[in-house]
mmCIF file of C-alpha atoms in Angstrom:
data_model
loop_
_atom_site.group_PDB
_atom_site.id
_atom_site.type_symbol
_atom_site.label_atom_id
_atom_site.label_comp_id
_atom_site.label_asym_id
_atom_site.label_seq_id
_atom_site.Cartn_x
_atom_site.Cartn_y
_atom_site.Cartn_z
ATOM 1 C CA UNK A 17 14.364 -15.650 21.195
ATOM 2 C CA UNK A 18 12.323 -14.940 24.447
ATOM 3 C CA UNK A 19 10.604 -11.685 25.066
ATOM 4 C CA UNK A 20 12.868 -10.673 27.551
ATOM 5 C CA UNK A 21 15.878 -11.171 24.507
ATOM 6 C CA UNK A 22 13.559 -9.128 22.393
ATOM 7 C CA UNK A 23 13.295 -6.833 24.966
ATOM 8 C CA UNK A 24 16.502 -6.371 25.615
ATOM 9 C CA UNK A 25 18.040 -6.265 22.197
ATOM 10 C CA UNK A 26 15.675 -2.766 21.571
ATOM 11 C CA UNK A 27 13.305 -4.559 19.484
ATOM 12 C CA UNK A 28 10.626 -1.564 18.992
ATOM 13 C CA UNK A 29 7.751 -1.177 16.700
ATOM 14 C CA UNK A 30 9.934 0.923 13.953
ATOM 15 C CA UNK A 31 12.075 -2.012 13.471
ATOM 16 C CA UNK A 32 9.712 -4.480 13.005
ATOM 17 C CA UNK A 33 8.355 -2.786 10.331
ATOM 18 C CA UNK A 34 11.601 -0.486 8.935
ATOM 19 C CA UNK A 35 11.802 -2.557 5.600
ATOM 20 C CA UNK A 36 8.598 -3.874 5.631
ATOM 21 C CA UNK A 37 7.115 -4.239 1.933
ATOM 22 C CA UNK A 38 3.887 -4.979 1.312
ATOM 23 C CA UNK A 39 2.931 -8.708 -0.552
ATOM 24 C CA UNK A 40 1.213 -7.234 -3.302
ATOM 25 C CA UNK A 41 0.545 -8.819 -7.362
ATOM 26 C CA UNK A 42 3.073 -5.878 -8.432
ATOM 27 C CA UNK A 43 6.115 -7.195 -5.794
ATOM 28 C CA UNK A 44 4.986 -10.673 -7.225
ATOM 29 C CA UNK A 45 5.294 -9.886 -10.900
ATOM 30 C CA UNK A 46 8.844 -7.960 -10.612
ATOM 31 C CA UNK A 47 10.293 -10.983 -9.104
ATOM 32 C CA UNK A 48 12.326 -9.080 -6.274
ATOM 33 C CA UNK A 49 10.650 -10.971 -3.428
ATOM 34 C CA UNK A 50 13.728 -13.252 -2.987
ATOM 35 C CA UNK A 51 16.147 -9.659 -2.526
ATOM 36 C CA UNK A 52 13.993 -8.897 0.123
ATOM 37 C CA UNK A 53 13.773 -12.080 2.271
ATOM 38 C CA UNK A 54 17.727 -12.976 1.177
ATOM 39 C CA UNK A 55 17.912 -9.801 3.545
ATOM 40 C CA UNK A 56 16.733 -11.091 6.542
ATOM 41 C CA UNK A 57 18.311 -14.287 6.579
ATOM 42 C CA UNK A 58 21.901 -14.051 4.264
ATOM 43 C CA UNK A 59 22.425 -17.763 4.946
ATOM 44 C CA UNK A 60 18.989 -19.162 4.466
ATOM 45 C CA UNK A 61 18.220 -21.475 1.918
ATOM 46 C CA UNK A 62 16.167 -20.197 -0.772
ATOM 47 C CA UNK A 63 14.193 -22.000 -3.519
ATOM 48 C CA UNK A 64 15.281 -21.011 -6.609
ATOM 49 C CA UNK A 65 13.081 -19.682 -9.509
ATOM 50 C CA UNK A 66 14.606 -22.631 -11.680
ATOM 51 C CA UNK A 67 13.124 -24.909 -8.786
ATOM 52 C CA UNK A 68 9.891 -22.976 -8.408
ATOM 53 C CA UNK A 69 9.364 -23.802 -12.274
ATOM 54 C CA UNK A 70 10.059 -27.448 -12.165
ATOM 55 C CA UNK A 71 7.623 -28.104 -8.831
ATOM 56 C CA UNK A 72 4.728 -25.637 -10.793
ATOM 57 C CA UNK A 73 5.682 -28.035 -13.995
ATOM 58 C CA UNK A 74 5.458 -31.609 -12.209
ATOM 59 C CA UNK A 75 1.770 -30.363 -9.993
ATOM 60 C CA UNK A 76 0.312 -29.285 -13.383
ATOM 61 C CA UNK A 77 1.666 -32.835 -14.803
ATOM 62 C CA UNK A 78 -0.745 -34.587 -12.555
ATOM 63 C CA UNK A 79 -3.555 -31.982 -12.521
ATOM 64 C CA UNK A 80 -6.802 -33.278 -12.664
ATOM 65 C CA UNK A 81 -9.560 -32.559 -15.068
ATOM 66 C CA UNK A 82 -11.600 -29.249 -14.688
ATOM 67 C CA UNK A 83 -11.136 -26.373 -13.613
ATOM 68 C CA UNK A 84 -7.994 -25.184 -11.431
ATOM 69 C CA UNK A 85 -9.120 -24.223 -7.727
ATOM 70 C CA UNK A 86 -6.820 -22.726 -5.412
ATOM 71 C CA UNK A 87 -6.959 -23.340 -1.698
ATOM 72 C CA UNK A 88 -6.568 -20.623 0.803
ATOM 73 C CA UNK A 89 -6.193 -21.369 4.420
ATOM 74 C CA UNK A 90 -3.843 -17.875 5.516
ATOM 75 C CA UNK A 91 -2.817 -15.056 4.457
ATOM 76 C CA UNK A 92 -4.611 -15.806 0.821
ATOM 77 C CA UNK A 93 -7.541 -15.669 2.934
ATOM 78 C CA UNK A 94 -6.960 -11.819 3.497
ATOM 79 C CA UNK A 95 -4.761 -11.144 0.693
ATOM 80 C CA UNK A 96 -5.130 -13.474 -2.575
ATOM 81 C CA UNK A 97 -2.854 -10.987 -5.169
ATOM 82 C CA UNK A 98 -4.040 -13.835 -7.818
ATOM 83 C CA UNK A 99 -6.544 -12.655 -9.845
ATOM 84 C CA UNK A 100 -9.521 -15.226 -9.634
ATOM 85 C CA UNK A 101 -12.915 -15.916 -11.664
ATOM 86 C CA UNK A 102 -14.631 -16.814 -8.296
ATOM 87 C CA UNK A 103 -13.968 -17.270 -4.402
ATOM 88 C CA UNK A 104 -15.616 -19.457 -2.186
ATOM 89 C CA UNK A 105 -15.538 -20.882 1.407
ATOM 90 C CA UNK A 106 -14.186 -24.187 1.591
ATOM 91 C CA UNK A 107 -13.632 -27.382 3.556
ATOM 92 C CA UNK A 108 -10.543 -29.668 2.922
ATOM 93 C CA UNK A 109 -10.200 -32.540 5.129
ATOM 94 C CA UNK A 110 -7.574 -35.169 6.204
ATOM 95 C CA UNK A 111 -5.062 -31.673 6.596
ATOM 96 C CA UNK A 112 -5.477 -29.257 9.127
ATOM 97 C CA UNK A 113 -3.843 -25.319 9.920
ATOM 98 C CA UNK A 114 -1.029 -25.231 11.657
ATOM 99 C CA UNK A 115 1.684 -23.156 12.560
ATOM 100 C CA UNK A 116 4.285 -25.741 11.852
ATOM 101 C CA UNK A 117 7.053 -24.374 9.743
ATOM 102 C CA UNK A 118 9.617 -22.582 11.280
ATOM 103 C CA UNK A 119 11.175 -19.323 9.564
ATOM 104 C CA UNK A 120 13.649 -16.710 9.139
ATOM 105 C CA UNK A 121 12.787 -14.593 6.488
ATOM 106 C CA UNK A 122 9.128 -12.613 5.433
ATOM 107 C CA UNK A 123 7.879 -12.280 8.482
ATOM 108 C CA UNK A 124 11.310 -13.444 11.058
ATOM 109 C CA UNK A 125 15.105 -13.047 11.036
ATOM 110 C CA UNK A 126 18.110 -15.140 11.714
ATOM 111 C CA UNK A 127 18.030 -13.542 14.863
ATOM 112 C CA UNK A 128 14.019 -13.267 15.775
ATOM 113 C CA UNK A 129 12.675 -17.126 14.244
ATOM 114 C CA UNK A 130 9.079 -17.229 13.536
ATOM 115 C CA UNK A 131 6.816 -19.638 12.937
ATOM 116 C CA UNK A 132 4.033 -19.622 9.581
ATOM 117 C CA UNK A 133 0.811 -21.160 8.934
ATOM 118 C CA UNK A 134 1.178 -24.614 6.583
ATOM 119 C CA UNK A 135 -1.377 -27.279 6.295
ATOM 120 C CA UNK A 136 -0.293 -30.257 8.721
ATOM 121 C CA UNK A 137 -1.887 -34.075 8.372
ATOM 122 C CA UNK A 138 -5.067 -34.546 10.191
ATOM 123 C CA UNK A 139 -8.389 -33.236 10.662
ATOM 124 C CA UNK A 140 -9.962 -30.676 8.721
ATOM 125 C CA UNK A 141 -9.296 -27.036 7.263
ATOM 126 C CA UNK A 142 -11.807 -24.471 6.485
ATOM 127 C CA UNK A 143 -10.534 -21.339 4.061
ATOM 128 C CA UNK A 144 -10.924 -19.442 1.292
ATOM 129 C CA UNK A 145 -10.967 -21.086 -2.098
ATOM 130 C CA UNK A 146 -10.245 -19.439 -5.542
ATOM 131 C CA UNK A 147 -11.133 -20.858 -9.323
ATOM 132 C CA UNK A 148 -8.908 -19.022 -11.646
ATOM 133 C CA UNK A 149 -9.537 -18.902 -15.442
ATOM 134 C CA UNK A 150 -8.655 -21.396 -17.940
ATOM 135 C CA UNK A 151 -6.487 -19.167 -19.970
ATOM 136 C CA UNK A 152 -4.542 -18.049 -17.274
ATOM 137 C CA UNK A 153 -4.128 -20.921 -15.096
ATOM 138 C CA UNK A 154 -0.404 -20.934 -15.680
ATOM 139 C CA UNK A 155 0.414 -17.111 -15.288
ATOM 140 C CA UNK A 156 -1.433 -17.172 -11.545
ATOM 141 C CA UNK A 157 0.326 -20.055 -10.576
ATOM 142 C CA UNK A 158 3.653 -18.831 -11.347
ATOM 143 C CA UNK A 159 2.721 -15.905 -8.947
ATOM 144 C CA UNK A 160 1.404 -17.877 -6.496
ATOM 145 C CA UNK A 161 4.929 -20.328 -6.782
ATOM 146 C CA UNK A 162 6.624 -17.062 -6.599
ATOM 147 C CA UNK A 163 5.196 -16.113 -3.396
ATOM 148 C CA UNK A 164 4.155 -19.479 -1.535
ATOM 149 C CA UNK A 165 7.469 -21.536 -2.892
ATOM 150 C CA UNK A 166 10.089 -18.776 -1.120
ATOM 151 C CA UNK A 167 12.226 -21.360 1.376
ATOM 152 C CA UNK A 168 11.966 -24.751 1.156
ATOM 153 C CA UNK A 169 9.364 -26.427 3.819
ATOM 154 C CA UNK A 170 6.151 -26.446 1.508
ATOM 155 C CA UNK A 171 4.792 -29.286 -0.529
ATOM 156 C CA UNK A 172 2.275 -28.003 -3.447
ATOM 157 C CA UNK A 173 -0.255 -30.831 -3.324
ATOM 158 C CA UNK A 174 -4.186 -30.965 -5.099
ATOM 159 C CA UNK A 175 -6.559 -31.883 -3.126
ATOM 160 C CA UNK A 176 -10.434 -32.602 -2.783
ATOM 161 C CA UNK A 177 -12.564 -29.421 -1.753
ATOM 162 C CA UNK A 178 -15.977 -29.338 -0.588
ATOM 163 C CA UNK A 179 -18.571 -26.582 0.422
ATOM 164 C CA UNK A 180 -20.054 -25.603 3.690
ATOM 165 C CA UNK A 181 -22.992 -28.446 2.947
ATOM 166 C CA UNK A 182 -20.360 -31.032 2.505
ATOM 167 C CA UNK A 183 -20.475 -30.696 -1.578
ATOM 168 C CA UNK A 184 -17.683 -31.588 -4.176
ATOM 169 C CA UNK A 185 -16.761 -28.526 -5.351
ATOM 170 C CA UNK A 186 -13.413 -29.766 -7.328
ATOM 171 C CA UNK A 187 -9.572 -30.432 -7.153
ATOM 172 C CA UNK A 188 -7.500 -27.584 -5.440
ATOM 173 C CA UNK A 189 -3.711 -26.645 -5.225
ATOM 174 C CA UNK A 190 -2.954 -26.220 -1.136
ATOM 175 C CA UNK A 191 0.951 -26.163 0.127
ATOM 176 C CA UNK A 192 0.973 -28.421 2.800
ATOM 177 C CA UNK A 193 3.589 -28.955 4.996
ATOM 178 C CA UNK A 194 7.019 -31.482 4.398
ATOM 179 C CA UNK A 195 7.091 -33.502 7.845
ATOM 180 C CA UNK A 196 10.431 -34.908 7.113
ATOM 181 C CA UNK A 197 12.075 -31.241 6.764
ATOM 182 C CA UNK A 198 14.291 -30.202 9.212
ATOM 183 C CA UNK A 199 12.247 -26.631 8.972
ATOM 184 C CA UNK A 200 9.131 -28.617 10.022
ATOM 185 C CA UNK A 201 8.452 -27.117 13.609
ATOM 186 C CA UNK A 202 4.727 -29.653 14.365
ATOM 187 C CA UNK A 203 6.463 -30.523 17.483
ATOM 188 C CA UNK A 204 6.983 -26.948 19.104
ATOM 189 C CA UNK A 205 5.046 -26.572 22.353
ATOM 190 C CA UNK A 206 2.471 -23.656 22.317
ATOM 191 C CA UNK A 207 4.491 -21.242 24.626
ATOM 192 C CA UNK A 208 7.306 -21.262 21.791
ATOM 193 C CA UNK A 209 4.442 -20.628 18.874
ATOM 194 C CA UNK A 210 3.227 -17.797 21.113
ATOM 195 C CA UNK A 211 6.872 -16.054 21.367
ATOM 196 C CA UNK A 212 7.776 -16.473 17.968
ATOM 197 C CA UNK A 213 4.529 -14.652 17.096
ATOM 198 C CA UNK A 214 5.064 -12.182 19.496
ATOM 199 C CA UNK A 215 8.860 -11.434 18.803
ATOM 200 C CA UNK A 216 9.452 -11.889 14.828
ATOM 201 C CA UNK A 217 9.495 -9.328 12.241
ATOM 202 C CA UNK A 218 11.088 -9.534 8.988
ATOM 203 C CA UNK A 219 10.816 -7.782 5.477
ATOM 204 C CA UNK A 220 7.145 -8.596 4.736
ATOM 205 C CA UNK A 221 5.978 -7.020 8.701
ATOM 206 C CA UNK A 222 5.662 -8.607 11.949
ATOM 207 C CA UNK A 223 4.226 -12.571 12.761
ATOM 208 C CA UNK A 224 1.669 -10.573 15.215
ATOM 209 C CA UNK A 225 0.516 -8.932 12.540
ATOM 210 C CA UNK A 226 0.183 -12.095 9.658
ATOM 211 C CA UNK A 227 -1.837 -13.494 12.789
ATOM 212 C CA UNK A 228 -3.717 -11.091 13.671
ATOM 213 C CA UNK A 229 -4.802 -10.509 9.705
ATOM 214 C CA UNK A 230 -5.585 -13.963 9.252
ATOM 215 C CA UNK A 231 -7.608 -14.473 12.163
ATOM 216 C CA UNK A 232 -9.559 -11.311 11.062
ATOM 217 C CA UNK A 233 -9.803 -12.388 7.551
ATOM 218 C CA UNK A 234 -11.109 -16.118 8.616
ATOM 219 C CA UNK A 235 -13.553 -14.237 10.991
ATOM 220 C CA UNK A 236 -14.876 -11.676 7.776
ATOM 221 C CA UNK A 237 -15.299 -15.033 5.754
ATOM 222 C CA UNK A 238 -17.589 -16.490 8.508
ATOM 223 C CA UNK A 239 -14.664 -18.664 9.272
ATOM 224 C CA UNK A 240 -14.181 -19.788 13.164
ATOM 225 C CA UNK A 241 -10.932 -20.591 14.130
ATOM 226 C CA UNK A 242 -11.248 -20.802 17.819
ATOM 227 C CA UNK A 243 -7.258 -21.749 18.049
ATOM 228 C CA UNK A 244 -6.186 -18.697 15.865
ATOM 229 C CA UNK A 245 -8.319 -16.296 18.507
ATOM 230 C CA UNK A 246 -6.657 -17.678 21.430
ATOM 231 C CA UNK A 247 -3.415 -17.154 20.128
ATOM 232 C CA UNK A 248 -4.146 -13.837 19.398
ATOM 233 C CA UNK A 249 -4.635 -13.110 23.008
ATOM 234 C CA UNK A 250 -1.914 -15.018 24.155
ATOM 235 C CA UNK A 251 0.313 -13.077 21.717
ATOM 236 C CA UNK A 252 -0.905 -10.107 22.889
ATOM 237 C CA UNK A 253 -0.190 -10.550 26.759
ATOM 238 C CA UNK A 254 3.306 -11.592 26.063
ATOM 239 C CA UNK A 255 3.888 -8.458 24.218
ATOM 240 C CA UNK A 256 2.405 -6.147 27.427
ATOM 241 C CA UNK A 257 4.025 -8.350 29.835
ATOM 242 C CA UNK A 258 7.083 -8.016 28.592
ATOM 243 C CA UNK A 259 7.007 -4.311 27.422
ATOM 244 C CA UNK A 260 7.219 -4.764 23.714
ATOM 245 C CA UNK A 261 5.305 -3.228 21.427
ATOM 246 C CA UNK A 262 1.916 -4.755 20.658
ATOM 247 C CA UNK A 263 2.086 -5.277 17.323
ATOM 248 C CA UNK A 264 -1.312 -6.624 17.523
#
């Protein structure tokens, strides 16, 4: 969709935020996420909680020894809804973050596609990372399946975190991005990023506002993402220029 589509089809600030829920540990825990999201998109594919199990099963079969990190690189930055013994800043390298998986559901529609952050191959990734307590290692993560594992896209991977001096700090679970999936969107040129941002709203709120969050959340952690800014900007001239609502 273009902004001048968006435009045209009436797309106004109520709308983009008329069922908007907010992601919270309570939404999380009553499992009604999926209703939600089904809404925006009937015929999207959804992972189901049978298939969140097995993929949180088979990433704690091959967990390493210590303690259970989490790795933050979006909207956990801002807003975790785990509960966590400790939070840190944290460098993972070898992935980068990228807004490379297409979407249309939490924060898009069928009709208004978005785009959301994933961790693509390459580079390096500074975020927010969170050690969660041995006893209840399993009961975050099914949360965290719950709200990270909705359509199909990510990959739950560990990998190696460090600190800001370059320090091991431990194994972490990130969700990286699947390359191979057709929802994979790495090749999208930066004027379509920018318009999906601008444009897509689903039941979760609008993409201008996930960006706009993270990039504030990054820039509270002491995290500089000079990418994120500029997006912001761009986002928020397309949504002047073309008389929509800045979401922003």
């Amino acid at each position: 969709m273009t902004p001048s589509d968006a435009r045209s089809n009436g797309f106004t600030r109520e709308q983009s935020h008329r069922h908007a829920s907010a992601l919270t540990r309570g939404l999380l825990e009553s499992g009604v996420l999926d209703t939600l999201v089904a809404a925006d998109d009937p015929g999207a594919r959804l992972v189901t909680e049978k298939e969140r199990l097995a993929s949180l099963h088979e990433t704690l079969a091959i967990r390493p020894r210590g303690d259970v990190w989490v790795f933050g690189y979006g909207s956990l930055v801002w807003n975790p809804a785990i509960d966590a013994v400790e939070r840190r800043i944290a460098r993972v390298d070898g992935w980068h973050r990228s807004f490379c998986l297409s979407i249309t559901t939490l924060r898009a529609t069928a009709d208004r596609p978005g785009v959301m952050l994933s961790l693509d191959r390459g580079g390096s990734c500074h975020g927010a990372a969170y050690r969660l307590a041995p006893d209840a290692v399993e009961h975050e993560l099914r949360l965290l399946w719950r709200r990270e594992m909705v359509v199909p896209g990510y990959v739950p991977r560990w990998v190696q975190i460090a600190d800001a001096n370059g320090d091991p700090i431990g194994a972490a679970i990130a969700f990286t991005t699947d390359s191979t999936h057709p929802q994979y969107a790495g090749s999208l040129e930066d004027a379509c990023i920018a318009c999906r941002l601008a444009t897509a709203a689903g039941s979760l709120g609008s993409a201008a506002d996930y960006l706009r969050r993270t990039c504030e959340g990054l820039q509270a952690a002491g995290i500089s993402d000079p990418e994120l800014s500029r997006l912001v900007d761009v986002v928020r001239k397309i949504q002047q220029d073309h008389d929509l609502p800045v979401l922003l």
